[in-house]
XYZ file of C-alpha atoms in Angstrom:
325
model
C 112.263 139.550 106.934
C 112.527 136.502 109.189
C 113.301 132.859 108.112
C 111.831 129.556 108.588
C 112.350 126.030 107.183
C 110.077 123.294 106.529
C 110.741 120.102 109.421
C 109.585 117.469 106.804
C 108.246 116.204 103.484
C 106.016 113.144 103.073
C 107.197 109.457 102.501
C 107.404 106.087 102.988
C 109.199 106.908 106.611
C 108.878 110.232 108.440
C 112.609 111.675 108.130
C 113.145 115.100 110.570
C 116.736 116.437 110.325
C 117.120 117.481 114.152
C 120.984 118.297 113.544
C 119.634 120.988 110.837
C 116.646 122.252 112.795
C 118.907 123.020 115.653
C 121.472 124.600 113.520
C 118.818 126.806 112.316
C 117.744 127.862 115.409
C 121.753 128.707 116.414
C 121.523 130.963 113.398
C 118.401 132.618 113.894
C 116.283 130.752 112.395
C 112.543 132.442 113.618
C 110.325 128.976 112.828
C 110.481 125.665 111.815
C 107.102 124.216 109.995
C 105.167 120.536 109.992
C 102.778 119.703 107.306
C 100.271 116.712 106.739
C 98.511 115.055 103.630
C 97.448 111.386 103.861
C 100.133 110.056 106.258
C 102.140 111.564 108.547
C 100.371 114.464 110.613
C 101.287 117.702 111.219
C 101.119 118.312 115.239
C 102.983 114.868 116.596
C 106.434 116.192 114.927
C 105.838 119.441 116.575
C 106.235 118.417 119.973
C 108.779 116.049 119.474
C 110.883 118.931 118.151
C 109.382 121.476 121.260
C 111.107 118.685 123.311
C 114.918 119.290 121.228
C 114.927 123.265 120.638
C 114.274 126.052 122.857
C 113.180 129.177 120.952
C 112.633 128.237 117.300
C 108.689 128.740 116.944
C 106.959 125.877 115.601
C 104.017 126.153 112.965
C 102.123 123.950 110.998
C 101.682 124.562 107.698
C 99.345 123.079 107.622
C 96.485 121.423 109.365
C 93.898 120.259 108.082
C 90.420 121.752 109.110
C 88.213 119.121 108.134
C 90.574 116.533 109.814
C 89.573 117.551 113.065
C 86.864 119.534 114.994
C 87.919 123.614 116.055
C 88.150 122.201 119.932
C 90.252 119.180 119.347
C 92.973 121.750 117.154
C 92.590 123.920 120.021
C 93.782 121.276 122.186
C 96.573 119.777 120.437
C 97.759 123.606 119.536
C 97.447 124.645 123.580
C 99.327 121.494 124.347
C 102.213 122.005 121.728
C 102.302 125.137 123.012
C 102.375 125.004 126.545
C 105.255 122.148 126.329
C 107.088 124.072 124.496
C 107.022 128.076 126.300
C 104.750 129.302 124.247
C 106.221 128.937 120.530
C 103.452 127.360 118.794
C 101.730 128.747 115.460
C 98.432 127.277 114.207
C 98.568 127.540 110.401
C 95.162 125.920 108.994
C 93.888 125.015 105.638
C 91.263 123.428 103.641
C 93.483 120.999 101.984
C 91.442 119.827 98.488
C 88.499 117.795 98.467
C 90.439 114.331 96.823
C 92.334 114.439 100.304
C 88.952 115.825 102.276
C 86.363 113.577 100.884
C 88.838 110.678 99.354
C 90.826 110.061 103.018
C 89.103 111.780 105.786
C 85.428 111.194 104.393
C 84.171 113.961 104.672
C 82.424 116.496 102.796
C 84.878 119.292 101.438
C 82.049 122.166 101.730
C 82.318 125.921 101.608
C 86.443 126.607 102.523
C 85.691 130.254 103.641
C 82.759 129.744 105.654
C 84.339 126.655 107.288
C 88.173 128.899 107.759
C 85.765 131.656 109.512
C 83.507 129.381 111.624
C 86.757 127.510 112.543
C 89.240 130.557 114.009
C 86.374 132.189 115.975
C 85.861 128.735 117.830
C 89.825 128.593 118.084
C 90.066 131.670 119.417
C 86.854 131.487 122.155
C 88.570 128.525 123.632
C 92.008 129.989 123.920
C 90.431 133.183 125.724
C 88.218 130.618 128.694
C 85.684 133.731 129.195
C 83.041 131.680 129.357
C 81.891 127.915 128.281
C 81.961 127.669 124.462
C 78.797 128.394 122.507
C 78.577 128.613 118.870
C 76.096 127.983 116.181
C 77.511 127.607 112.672
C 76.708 126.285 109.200
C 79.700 123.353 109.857
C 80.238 123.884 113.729
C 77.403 123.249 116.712
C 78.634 123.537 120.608
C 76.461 122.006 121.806
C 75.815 119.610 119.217
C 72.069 119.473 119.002
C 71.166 118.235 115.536
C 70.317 114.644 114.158
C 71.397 112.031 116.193
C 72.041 114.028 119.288
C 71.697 112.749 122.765
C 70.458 116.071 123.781
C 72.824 115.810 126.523
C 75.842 118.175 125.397
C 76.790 121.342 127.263
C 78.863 124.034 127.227
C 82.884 123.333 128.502
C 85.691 125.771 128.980
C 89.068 124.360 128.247
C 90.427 122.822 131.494
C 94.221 123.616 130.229
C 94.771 127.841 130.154
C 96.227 128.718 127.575
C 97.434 131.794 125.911
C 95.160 134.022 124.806
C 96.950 135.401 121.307
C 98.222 132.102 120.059
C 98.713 133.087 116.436
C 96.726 131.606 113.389
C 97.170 131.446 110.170
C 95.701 130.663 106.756
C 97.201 128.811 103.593
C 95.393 130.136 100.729
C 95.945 132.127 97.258
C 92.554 133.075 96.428
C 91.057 136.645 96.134
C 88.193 135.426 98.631
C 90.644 133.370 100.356
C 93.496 136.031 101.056
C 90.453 138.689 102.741
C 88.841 135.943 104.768
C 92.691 135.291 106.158
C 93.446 138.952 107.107
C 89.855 139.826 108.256
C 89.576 136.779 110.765
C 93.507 135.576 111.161
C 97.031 136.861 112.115
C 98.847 135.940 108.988
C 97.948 133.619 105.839
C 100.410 131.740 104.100
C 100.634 131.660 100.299
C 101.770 128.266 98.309
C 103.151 128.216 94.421
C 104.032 132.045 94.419
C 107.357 133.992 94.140
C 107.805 137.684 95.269
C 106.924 139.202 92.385
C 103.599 136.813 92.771
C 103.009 138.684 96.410
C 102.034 142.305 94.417
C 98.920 139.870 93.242
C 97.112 139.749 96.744
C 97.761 143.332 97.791
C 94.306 144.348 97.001
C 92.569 141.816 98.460
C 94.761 141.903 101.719
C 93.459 145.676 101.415
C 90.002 144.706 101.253
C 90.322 142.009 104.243
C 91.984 144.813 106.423
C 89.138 146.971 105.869
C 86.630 144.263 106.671
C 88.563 143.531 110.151
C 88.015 147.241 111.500
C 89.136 147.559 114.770
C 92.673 149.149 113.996
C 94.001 146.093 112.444
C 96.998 146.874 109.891
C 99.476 145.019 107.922
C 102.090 145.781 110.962
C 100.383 143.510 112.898
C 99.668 140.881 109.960
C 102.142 137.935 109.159
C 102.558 136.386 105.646
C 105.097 133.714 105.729
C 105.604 132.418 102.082
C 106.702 129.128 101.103
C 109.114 128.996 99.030
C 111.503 125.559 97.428
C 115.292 126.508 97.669
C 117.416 124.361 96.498
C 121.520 124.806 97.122
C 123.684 123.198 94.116
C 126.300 123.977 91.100
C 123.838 121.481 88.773
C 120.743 123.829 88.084
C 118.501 121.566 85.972
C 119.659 119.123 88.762
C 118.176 121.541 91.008
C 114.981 121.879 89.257
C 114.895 118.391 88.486
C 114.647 117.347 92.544
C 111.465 119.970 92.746
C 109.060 118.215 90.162
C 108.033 115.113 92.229
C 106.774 117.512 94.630
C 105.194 119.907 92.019
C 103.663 117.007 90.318
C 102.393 115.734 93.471
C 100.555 118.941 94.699
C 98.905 119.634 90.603
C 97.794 116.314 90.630
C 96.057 115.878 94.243
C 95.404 119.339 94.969
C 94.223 121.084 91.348
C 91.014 118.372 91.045
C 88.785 120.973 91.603
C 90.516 123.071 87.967
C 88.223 120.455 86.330
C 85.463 122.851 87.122
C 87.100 125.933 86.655
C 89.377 128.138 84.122
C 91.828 130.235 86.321
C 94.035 132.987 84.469
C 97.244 132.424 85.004
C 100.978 133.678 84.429
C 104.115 132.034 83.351
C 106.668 133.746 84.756
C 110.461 133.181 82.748
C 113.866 134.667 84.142
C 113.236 137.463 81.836
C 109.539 138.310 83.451
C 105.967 137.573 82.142
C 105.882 135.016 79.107
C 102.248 133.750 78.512
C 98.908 134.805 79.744
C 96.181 132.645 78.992
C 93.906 130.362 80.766
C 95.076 126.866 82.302
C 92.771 124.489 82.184
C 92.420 120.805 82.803
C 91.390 118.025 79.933
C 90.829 114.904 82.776
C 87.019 116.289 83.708
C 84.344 113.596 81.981
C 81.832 116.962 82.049
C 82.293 120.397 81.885
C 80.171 122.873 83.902
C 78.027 125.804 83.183
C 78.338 127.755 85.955
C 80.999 130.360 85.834
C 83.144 130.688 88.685
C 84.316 134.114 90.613
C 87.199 135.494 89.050
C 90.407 134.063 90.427
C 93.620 136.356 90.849
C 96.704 135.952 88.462
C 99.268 133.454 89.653
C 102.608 134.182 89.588
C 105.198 131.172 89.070
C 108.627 131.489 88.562
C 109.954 128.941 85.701
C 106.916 127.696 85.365
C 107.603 125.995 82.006
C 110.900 124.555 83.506
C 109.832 123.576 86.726
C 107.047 121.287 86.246
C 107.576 117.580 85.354
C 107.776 117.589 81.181
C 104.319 115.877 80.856
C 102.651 119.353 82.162
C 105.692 121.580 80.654
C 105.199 120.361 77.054
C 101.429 121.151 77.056
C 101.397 124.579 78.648
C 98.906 126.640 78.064
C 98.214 128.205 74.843
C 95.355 130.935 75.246
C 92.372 128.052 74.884
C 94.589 124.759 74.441
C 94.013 122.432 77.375
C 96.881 121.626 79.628
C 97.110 117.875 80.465
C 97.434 116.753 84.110
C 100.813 115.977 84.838
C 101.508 112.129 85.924
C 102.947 111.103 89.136
């Protein structure tokens, strides 16, 4: 097992504890992780930190796709990692389409089909064989479609970079967790616990099989993110996680207004509820039955979620308010 620690949260004022990052890295620390939302991005605290460590990898966890074209990742993530000797980790993701649509304006789409369009681009540029063709649902080099000049060609990155720059995925869906090990190095999992992991084994099966070409889980990455909180005061402890829970049901679970998803509550003592969680904040409900969605694992769920969400957990059919932050 190999540890990592996230660089930052999100605020008012982007706070970085260098002191801690480089004590981490004294210890053994294998990677230190940026994220992004609506404010601070992900990539700009990277190489600042490249600039104060020396063998601490640094990932992003994550970047968001629709934020920014395959060939502009590919070369702020050849950048970050040339400055820094080669320590750089592209984690991607979808994000949700309030931050996709609401912020970046643009639309959200289909998150698989974008996630596999994306890494094949990624990884065509960091090889340089030739100038970069590719004709996709979301992605067009050259661009040749409605308002095109007509005058687009194909480039090869001017900066070489390494060839096997790792990427991975942030998802938890069934769909989600075969597209990652099919097409990327590693996929990293959100709101899950290690009991939760046993929950994408099949589908990391299937994506293996999908991949071909010898690929196996000794060569596959899954780098879990977990809250961990040191203190004597445990409901102090669980108290200083629910801003951030809160924040992530209520900008990131929009879409559950058009979905049911089965889902465990996971106590100290194991399995408490299974039922299905669904959202009450949706003016219409739709039809159209989604795929199934896995079982989600979270520990303490009841106790770890602000008390607006925790008093109206679900109750096989009752309808779970959204949480207020």
């Amino acid at each position: 097992m190999k540890l990592g620690l996230m660089a930052s949260g999100f605020g008012p004022r982007i706070q970085i504890d260098v002191a801690k990052i480089k004590e981490a890295e004294a210890l053994g620390y294998d990677s230190v992780w940026t994220a992004e939302a609506w404010g601070n991005d992900a990539i700009t605290p990277l190489a600042w930190l490249a600039a104060q460590t020396s063998k601490i990898k640094l990932g992003t966890a994550i970047m968001q796709m629709p934020a920014r074209t395959p060939a502009m990742c590919a070369m702020q993530a050849m950048t970050v990692d040339q400055l820094s000797g080669g320590r750089m980790i592209v984690g991607l993701g979808p994000s949700g389409p309030q931050v996709i649509e609401g912020w970046h304006g643009v639309a959200y789409g289909k998150p698989l089909k974008r996630t596999s369009e994306y890494i094949t681009i990624l990884r065509e540029i960091f090889k340089r064989e030739r100038p970069v063709e590719f004709q996709g649902e979301y992605y067009q080099m050259p661009y040749k479609g409605p308002g095109s000049s007509g005058l687009g060609k194909p480039l090869r990155s001017i900066l070489h970079s390494r060839t096997d720059i790792p990427i991975y995925t942030e998802t938890i869906s069934p769909k989600g967790v075969e597209t990652a090990t099919d097409v990327a190095d590693g996929f990293i999992p959100v709101w899950t616990t290690p009991k939760g992991l046993e929950t994408f084994v099949p589908h990391l099966e299937a994506g293996v099989r999908k991949a071909g070409g010898g690929k196996a889980f000794a060569n596959f990455e899954i780098a879990v993110s977990l809250n961990v909180v040191v203190s004597d005061d445990l409901q102090a402890a669980r108290d200083s996680l629910k801003p951030g829970i809160a924040r992530s049901m209520s900008a990131g679970w929009v879409r559950a207004a058009r979905i049911s998803t089965p889902i465990t509550s996971v106590g100290r003592d194991g399995p408490v509820r299974r039922g299905r969680s669904r959202t009450s904040f949706s003016a219409a409900k739709s039809r159209r039955r989604p795929p199934p969605s896995p079982t989600l694992s979270l520990t303490s769920f009841r106790s770890s979620v602000p008390r607006s969400a925790s008093a109206n957990a679900p109750r096989h059919g009752r309808q779970a308010r959204r949480p207020r932050c």
